[in-house]
Amino acid sequence: RKTMVVKIGSSTLVEDGELRRDFISALASQARDLCEAGWNLVVVSSGAIACGAPLLGFERRPADMPSLQACASVGQCVLSAAYDEEFRAVGLLTSLVLLTRGDTARRTSYLHARDALTRLVDLGVVPIVNENDTTAVDEIKFGDNDTLAALVSCLVSADLCVTLSDIDGLYTANPSLDPNAEFIPRVDKIDAAIIGSAGDSTTTVGTGGMITKIRSCRILMTAGIESVICSGAEELPLVRLANGEQVGTRFVPP
Ligand code: ADP
């Protein structure tokens, strides 16, 4: 069987402070189709803080660490419950895997994380992975789920890592700032021009922007794993990618 890692950004999952159940339900039905077509799936999901903040009465993402940790803790529960319900409705079990950077930086814990994820996937479970934002403070953070998705892809020896974003792929510049930005359908080498094109996030809930996505694609290229950045609003992107269709920007390792 092949393995696909899918990273979902906060801006795709949470809209006006509400978790998008329709998105998770569409993801679940794609997961079922992929499983039947011989793919294992691992989801790296953001959205815990964005989901928890309004429930705790914050109008926007709080600035202090303890409030962020509280939002993450509350939001993660709601998020995991939504994945559990929607995936179970199509006959799939999910599991929750919260990691910190230490879990992949030390050899023994790296191997434990790898063994646990591999076993879950072999059992037909769809692990939902996130950074443990309740206990991970700055010094011990991956920092963004783009980097986490790249490391998880290496852990499970993925065949493909798909980032579902609020944008349909990589452009020569941030298209919300530069009207002349052109779409790049395929990248074979991450050179200075590609890195220079990538800017920060201009959305309010996104965190990494394009630069962390490019860095994570570079890790994946080095590891020989193909990756794709495409829009979460695309029609059945995962199923189409599994069928070899061109969707979004492909980063093809040598
Ligand atoms: P997510 O929440 O999906 O991780 P982000 O908001 O963090 O999404 O990152 C995607 C955003 O990065 C885009 O919406 C866009 O504003 C910005 N961006 C910066 N540079 C580029 C570029 N060269 N091509 C595409 N998007 C870019």
PDB file of C-alpha atoms in Angstrom, residues 47 94 134:
ATOM      1  CA  GLY A  47      -6.967  24.517  13.773  1.00  0.00           C
ATOM      2  CA  THR A  94      -9.109   8.058  13.611  1.00  0.00           C
ATOM      3  CA  THR A 134      -0.588  22.878  25.259  1.00  0.00           C
TER       4      THR A 134
END
